[in-house]
PDB file of C-alpha atoms in Angstrom:
ATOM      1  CA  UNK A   1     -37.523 -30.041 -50.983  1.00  0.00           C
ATOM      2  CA  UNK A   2     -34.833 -27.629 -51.420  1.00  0.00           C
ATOM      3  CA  UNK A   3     -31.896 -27.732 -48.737  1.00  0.00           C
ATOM      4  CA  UNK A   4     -30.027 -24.538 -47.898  1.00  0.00           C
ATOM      5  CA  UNK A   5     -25.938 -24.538 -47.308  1.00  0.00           C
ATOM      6  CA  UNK A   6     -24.501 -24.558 -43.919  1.00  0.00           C
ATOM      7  CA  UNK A   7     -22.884 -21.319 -43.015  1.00  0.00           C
ATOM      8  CA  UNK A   8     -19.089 -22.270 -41.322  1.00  0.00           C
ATOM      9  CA  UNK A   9     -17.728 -19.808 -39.117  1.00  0.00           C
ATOM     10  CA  UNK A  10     -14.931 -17.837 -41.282  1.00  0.00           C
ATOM     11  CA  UNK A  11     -11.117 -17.526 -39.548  1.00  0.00           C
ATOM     12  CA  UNK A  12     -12.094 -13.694 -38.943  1.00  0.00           C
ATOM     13  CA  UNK A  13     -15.433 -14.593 -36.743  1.00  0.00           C
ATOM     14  CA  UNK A  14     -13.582 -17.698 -35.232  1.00  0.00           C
ATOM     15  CA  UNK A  15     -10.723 -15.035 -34.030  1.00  0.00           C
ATOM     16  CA  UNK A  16     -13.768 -12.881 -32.758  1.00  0.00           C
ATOM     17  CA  UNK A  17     -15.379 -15.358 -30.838  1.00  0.00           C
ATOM     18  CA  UNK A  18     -11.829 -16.745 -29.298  1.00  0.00           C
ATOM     19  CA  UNK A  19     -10.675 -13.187 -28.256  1.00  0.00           C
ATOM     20  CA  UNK A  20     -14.377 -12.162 -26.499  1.00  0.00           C
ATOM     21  CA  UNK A  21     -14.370 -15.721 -25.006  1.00  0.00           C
ATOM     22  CA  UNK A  22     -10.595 -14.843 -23.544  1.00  0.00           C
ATOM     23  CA  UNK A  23     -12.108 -11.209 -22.322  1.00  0.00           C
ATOM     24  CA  UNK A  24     -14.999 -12.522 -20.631  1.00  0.00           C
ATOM     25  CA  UNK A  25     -12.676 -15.496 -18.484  1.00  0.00           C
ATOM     26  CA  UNK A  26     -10.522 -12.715 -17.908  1.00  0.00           C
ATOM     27  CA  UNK A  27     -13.235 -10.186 -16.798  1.00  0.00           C
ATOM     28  CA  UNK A  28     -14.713 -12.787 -14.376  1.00  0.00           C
ATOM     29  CA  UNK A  29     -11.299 -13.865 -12.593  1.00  0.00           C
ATOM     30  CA  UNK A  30     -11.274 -10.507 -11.885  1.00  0.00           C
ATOM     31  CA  UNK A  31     -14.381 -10.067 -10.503  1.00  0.00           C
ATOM     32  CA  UNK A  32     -13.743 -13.290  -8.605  1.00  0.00           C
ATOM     33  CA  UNK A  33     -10.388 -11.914  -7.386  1.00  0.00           C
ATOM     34  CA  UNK A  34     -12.025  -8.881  -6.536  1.00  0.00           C
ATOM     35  CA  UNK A  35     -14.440 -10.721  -4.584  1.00  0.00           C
ATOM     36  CA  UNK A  36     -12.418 -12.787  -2.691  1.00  0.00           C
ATOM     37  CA  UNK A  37      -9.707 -10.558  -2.221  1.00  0.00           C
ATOM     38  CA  UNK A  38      -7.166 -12.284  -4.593  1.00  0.00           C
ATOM     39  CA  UNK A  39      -3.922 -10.776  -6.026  1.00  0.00           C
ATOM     40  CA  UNK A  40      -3.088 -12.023  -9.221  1.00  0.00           C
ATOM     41  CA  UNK A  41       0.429 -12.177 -10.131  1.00  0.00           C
ATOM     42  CA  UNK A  42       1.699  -9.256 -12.630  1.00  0.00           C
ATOM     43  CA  UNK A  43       2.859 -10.707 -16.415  1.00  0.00           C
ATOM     44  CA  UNK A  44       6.531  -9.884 -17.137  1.00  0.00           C
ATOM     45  CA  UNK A  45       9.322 -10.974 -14.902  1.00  0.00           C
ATOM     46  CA  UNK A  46       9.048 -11.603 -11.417  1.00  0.00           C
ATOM     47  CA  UNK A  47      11.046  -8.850  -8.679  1.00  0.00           C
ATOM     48  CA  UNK A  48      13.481 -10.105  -6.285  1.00  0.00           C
ATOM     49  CA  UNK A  49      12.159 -10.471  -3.259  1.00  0.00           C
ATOM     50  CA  UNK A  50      12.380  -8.082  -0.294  1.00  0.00           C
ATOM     51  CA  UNK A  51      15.749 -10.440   1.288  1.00  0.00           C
ATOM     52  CA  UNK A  52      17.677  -9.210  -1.370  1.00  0.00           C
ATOM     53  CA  UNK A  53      19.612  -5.497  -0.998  1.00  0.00           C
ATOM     54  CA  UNK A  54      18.042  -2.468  -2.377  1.00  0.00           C
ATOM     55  CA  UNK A  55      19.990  -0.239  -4.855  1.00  0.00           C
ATOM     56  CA  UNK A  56      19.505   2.628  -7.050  1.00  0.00           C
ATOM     57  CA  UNK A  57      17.261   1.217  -9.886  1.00  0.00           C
ATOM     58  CA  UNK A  58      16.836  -1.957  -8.270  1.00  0.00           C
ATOM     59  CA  UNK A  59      14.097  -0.919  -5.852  1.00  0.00           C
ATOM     60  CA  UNK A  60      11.307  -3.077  -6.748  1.00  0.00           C
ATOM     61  CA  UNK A  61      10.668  -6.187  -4.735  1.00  0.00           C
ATOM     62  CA  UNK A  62       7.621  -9.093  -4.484  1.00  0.00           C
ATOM     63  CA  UNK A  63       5.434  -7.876  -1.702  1.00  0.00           C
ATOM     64  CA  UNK A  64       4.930 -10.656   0.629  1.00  0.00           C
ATOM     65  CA  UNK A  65       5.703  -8.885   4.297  1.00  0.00           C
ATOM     66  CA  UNK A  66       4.207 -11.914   5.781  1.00  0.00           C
ATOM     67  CA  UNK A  67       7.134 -14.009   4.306  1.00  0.00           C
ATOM     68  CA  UNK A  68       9.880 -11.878   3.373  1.00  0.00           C
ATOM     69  CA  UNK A  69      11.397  -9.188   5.713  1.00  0.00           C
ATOM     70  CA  UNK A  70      13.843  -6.601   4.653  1.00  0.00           C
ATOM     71  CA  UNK A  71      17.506  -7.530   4.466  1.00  0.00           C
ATOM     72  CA  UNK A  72      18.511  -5.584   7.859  1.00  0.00           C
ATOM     73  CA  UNK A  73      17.646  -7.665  10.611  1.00  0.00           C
ATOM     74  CA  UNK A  74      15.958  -5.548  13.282  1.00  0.00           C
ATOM     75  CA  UNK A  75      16.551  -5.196  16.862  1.00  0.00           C
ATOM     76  CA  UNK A  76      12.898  -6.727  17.813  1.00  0.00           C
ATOM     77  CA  UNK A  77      11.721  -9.688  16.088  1.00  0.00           C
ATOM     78  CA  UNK A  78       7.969  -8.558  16.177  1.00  0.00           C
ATOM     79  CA  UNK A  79       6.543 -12.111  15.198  1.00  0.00           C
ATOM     80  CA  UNK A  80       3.887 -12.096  12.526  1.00  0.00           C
ATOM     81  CA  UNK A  81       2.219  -8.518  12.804  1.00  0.00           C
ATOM     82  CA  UNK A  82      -1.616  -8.565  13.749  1.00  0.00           C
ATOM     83  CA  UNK A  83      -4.609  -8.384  10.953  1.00  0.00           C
ATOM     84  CA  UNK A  84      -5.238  -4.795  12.632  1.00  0.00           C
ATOM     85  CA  UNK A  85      -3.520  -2.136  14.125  1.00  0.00           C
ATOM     86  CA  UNK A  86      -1.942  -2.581  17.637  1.00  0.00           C
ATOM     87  CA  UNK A  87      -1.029   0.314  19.828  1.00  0.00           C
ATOM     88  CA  UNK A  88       1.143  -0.410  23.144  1.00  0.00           C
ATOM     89  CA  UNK A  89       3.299   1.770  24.929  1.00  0.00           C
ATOM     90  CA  UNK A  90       6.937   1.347  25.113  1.00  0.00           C
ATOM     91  CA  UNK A  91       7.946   4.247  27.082  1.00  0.00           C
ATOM     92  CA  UNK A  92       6.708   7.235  28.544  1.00  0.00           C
ATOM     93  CA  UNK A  93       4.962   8.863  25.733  1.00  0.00           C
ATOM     94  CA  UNK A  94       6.229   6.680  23.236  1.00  0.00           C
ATOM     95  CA  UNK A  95       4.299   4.110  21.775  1.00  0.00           C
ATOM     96  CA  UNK A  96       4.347   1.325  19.141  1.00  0.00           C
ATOM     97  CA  UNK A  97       1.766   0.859  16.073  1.00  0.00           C
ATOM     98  CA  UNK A  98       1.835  -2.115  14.394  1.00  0.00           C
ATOM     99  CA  UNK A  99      -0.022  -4.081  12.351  1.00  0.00           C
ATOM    100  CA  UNK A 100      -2.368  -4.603   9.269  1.00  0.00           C
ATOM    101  CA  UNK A 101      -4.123  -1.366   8.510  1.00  0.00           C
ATOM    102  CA  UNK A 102      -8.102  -2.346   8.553  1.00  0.00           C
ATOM    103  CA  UNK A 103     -11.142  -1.061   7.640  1.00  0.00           C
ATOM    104  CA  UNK A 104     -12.835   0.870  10.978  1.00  0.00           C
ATOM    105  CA  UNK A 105      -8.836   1.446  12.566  1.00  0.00           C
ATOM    106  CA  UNK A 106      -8.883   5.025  11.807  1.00  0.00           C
ATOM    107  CA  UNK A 107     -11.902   5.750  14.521  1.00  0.00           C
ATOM    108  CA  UNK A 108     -10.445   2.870  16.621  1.00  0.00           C
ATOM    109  CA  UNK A 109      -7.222   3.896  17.104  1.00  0.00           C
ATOM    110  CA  UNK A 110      -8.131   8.022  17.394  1.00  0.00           C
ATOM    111  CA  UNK A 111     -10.185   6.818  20.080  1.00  0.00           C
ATOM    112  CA  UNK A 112      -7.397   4.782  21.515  1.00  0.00           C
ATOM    113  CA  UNK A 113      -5.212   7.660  21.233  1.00  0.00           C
ATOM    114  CA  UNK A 114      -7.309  10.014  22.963  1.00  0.00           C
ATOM    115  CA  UNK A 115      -7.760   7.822  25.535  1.00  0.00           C
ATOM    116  CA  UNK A 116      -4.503   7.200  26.376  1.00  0.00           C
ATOM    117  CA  UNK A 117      -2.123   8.139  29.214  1.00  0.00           C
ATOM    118  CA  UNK A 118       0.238  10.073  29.214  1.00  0.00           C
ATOM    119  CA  UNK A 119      -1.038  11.489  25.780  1.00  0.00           C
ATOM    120  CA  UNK A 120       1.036  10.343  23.067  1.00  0.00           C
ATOM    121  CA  UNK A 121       4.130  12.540  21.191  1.00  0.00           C
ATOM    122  CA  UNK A 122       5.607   9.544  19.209  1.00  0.00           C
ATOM    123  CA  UNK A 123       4.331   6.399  17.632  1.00  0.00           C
ATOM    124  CA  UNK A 124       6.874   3.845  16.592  1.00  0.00           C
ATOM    125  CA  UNK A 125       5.507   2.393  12.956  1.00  0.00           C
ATOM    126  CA  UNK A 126       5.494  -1.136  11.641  1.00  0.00           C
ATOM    127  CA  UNK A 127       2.860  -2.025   8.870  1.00  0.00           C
ATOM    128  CA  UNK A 128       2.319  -4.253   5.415  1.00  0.00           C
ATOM    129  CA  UNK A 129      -0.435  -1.379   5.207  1.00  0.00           C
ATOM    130  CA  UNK A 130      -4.297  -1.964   3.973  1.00  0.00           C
ATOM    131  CA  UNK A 131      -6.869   0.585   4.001  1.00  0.00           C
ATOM    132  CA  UNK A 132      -5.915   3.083   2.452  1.00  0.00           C
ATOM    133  CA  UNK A 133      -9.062   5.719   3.724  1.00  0.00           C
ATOM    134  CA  UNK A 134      -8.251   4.813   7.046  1.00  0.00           C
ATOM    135  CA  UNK A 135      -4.529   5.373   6.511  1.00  0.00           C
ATOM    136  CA  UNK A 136      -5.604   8.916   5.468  1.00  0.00           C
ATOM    137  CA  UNK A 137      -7.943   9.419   8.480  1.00  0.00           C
ATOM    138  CA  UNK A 138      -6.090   8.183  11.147  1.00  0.00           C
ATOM    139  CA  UNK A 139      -3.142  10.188   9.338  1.00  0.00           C
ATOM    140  CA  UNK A 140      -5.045  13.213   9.782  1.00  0.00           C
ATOM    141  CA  UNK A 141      -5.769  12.560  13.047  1.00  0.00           C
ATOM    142  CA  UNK A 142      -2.449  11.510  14.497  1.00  0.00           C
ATOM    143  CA  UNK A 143      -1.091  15.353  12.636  1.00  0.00           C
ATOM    144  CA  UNK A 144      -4.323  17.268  14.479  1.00  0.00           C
ATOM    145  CA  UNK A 145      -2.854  15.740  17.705  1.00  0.00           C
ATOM    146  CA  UNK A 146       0.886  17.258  16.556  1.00  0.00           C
ATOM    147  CA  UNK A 147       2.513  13.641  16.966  1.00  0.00           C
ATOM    148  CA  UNK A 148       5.485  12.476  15.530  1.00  0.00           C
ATOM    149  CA  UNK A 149       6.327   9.222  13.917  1.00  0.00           C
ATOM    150  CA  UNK A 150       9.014   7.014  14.140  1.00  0.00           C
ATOM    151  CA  UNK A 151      10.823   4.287  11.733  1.00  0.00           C
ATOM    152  CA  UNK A 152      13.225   2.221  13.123  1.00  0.00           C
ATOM    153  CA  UNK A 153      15.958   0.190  11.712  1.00  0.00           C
ATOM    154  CA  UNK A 154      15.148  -3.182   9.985  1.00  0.00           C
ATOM    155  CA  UNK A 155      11.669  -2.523  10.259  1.00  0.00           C
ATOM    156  CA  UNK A 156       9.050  -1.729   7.365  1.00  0.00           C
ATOM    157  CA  UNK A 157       6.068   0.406   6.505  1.00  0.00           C
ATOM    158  CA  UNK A 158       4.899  -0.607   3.462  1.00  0.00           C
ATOM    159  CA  UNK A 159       1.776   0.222   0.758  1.00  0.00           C
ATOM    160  CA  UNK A 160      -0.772   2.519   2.877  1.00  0.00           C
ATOM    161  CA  UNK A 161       1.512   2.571   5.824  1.00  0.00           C
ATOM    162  CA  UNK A 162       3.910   5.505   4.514  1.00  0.00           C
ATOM    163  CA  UNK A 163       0.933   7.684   5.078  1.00  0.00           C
ATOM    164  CA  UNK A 164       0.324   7.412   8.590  1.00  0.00           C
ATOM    165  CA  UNK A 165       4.329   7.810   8.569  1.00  0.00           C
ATOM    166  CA  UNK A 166       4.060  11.144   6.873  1.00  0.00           C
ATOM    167  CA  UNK A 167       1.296  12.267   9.094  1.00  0.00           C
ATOM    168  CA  UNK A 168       4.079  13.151  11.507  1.00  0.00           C
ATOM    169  CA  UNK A 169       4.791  16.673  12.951  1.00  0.00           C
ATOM    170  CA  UNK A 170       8.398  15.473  13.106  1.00  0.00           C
ATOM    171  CA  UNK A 171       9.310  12.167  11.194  1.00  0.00           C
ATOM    172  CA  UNK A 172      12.498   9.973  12.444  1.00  0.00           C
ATOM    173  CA  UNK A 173      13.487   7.612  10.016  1.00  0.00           C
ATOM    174  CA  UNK A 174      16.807   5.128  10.259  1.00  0.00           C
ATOM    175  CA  UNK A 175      18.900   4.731   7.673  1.00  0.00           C
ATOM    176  CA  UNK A 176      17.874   1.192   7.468  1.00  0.00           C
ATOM    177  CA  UNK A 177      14.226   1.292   7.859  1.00  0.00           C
ATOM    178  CA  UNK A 178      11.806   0.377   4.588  1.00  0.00           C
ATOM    179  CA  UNK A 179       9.588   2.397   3.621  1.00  0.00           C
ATOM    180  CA  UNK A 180       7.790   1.415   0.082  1.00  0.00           C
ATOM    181  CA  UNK A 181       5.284   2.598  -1.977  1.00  0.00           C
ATOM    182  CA  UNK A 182       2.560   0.755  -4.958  1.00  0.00           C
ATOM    183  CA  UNK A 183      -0.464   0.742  -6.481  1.00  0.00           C
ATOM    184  CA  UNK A 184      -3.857   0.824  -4.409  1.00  0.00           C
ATOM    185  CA  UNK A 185      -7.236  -0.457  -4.948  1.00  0.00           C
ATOM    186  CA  UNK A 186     -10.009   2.177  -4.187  1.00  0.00           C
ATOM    187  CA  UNK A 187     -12.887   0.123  -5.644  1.00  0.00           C
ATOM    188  CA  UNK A 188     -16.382   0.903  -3.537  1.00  0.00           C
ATOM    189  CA  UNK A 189     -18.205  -1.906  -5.378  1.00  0.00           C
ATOM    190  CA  UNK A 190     -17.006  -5.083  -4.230  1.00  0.00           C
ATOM    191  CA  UNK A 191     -18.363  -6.848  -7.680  1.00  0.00           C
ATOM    192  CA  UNK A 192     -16.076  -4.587  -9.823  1.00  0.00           C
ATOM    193  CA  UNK A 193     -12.531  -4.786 -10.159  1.00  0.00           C
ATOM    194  CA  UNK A 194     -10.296  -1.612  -9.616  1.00  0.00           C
ATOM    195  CA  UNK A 195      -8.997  -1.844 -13.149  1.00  0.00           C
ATOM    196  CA  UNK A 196     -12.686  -1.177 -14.230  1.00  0.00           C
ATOM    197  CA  UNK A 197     -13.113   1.722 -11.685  1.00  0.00           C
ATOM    198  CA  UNK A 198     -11.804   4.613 -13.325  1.00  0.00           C
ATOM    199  CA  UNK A 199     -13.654   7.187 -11.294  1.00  0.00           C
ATOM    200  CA  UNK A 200     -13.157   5.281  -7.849  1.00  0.00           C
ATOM    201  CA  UNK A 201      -9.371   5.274  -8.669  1.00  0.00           C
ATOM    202  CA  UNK A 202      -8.968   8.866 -10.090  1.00  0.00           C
ATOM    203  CA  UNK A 203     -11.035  10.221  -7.118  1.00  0.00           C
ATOM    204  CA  UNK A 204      -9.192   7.692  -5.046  1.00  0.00           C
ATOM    205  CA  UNK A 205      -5.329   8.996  -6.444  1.00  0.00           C
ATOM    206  CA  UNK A 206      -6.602  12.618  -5.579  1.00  0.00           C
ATOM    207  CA  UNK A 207      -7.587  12.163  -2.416  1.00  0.00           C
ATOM    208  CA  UNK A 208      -3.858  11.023  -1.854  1.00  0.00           C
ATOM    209  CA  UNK A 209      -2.175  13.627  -3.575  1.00  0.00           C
ATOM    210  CA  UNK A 210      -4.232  16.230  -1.790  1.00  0.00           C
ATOM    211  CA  UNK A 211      -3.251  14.477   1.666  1.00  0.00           C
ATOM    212  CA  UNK A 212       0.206  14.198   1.084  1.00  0.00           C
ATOM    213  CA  UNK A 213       0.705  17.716  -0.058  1.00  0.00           C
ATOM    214  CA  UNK A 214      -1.412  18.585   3.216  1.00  0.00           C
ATOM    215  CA  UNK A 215       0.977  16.604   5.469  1.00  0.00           C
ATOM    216  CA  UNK A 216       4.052  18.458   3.307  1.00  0.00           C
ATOM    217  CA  UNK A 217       5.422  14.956   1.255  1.00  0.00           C
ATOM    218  CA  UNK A 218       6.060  16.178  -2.156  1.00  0.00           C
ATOM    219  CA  UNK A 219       3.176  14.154  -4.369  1.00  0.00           C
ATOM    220  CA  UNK A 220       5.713  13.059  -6.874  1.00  0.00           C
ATOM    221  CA  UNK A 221       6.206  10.146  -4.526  1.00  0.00           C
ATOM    222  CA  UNK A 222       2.884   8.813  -6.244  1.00  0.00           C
ATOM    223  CA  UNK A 223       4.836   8.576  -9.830  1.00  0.00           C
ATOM    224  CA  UNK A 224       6.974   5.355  -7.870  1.00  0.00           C
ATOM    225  CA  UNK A 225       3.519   4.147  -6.832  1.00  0.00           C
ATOM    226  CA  UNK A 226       1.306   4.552  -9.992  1.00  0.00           C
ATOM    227  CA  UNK A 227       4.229   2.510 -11.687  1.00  0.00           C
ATOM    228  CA  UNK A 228       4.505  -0.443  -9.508  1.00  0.00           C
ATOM    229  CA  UNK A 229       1.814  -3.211  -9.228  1.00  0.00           C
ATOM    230  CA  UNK A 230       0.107  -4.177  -6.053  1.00  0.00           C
ATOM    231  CA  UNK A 231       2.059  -7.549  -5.695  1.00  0.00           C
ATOM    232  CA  UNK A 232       5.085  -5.834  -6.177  1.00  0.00           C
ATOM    233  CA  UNK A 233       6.404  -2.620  -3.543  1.00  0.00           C
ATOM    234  CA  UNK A 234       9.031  -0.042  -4.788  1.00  0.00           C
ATOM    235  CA  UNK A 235      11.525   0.458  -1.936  1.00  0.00           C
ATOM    236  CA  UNK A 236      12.220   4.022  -1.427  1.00  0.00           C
ATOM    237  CA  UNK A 237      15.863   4.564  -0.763  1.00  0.00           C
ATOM    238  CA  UNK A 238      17.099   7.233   2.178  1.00  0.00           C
ATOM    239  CA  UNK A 239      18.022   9.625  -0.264  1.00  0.00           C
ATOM    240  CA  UNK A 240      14.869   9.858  -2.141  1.00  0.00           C
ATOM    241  CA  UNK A 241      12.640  10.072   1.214  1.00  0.00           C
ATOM    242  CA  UNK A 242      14.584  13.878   1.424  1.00  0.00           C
ATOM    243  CA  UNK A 243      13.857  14.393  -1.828  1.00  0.00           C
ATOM    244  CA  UNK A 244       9.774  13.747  -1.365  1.00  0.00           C
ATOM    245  CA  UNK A 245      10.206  15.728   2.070  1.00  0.00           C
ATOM    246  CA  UNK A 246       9.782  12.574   4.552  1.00  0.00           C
ATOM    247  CA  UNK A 247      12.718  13.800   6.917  1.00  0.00           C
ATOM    248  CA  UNK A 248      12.168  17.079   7.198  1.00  0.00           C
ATOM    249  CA  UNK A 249      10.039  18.728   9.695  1.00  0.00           C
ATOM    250  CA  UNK A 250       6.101  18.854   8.829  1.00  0.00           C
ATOM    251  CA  UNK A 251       5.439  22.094   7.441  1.00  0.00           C
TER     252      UNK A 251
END
């Protein structure tokens, strides 16, 4: 009876086989992630977190609103912001809108807005941001309506946020507000991570640009954005939100 030789693995397959094994555990914590709406932490060292002063070149800072508030203390200590977005009057036509930015708040609050009385010519912003369609729907609403927004000292409008800020007909910002920009996810499949959704992300980047050239915010903004990962927001400093067109009247 004649035996044939056992075939061993060579150190080329073995490498193979080791770097599709790695892909695949990385493919499905992304998926998983993805699914349960997981950040993963970025490789490469760690930004200093949003306590710490901003400077030129020094802009980018860990993004965890819920823990970390801007260095300026401001006048109102709002507690922790709600999941969704809040809109309360603080006087006359003046009102405040705060909160997590969440799928459905665009028709919500437009409905909210129409609704209200006196009719609204300022909202006040405070937001981590969120959903970034109905950032740009509400936005689009709040500019129809020719109201302006508001940013007031040692208070922040982060990620999505900046867009409902730039939806303004006139846009107030203090000195010491935050406003900062980063990466989005604009993945319609829930089972596929946004780094595999090229065409949900390209479509998804245009629709911004398009919208922020609409509202009269120079889209270069985006290149501070594009650069910074989502667990990580780049602080934009006062001088650069005159540069991108945030303080000056909508056009």
């Amino acid at each position: 009876m004649s035996t044939q030789p056992v075939r061993t693995r060579g150190p080329v397959a073995r490498i193979l086989m080791g770097v599709l094994v790695f892909q695949l555990g990385i493919g499905g914590l992304l998926i998983l992630g993805d699914m349960q709406g997981l950040r993963f932490p970025t490789l490469g060292p760690s930004a200093p977190r949003l306590t710490e002063p901003v400077r030129p070149g020094d802009q980018r800072r860990t993004f965890r609103p819920d823990r970390d508030r801007p260095v300026v203390q401001p006048a109102r200590n709002p507690g922790k912001l709600p999941d969704r977005l809040v809109l309360t009057q603080t006087d006359g036509a003046t009102y405040r809108l705060e909160g997590g930015i969440s799928a459905g708040d665009a028709d919500r609050l437009s409905d909210m807005l129409t609704q209200a009385e006196p009719a609204p010519d300022t909202l006040i912003l405070q937001s981590p941001g969120g959903s970034v369609q109905d950032a740009l729907a509400l936005g689009r609403f709040i500019r129809s309506q020719g109201i302006s927004t508001r940013m007031l000292s040692g208070e922040f409008c982060y990620s999505a946020c900046p867009y409902l800020l730039a939806a303004g007909v006139e846009r107030d910002i203090d000195p010491d507000a935050s406003v900062g920009v980063h990466q989005h996810y604009f993945g319609e499949n829930t089972f596929l991570p946004a780094a595999f959704a090229v065409e949900d992300i390209q479509r998804g980047q245009g629709e911004v640009m398009t919208y922020l050239n609409d509202m009269g915010i120079d889209p270069l903004v985006m290149q501070h954005a594009l650069s910074t990962p989502p667990d990580q927001i780049y602080v934009l400093l006062p001088e650069e939100l005159d540069t991108y067109g945030f303080t000056q009247p909508a056009q």
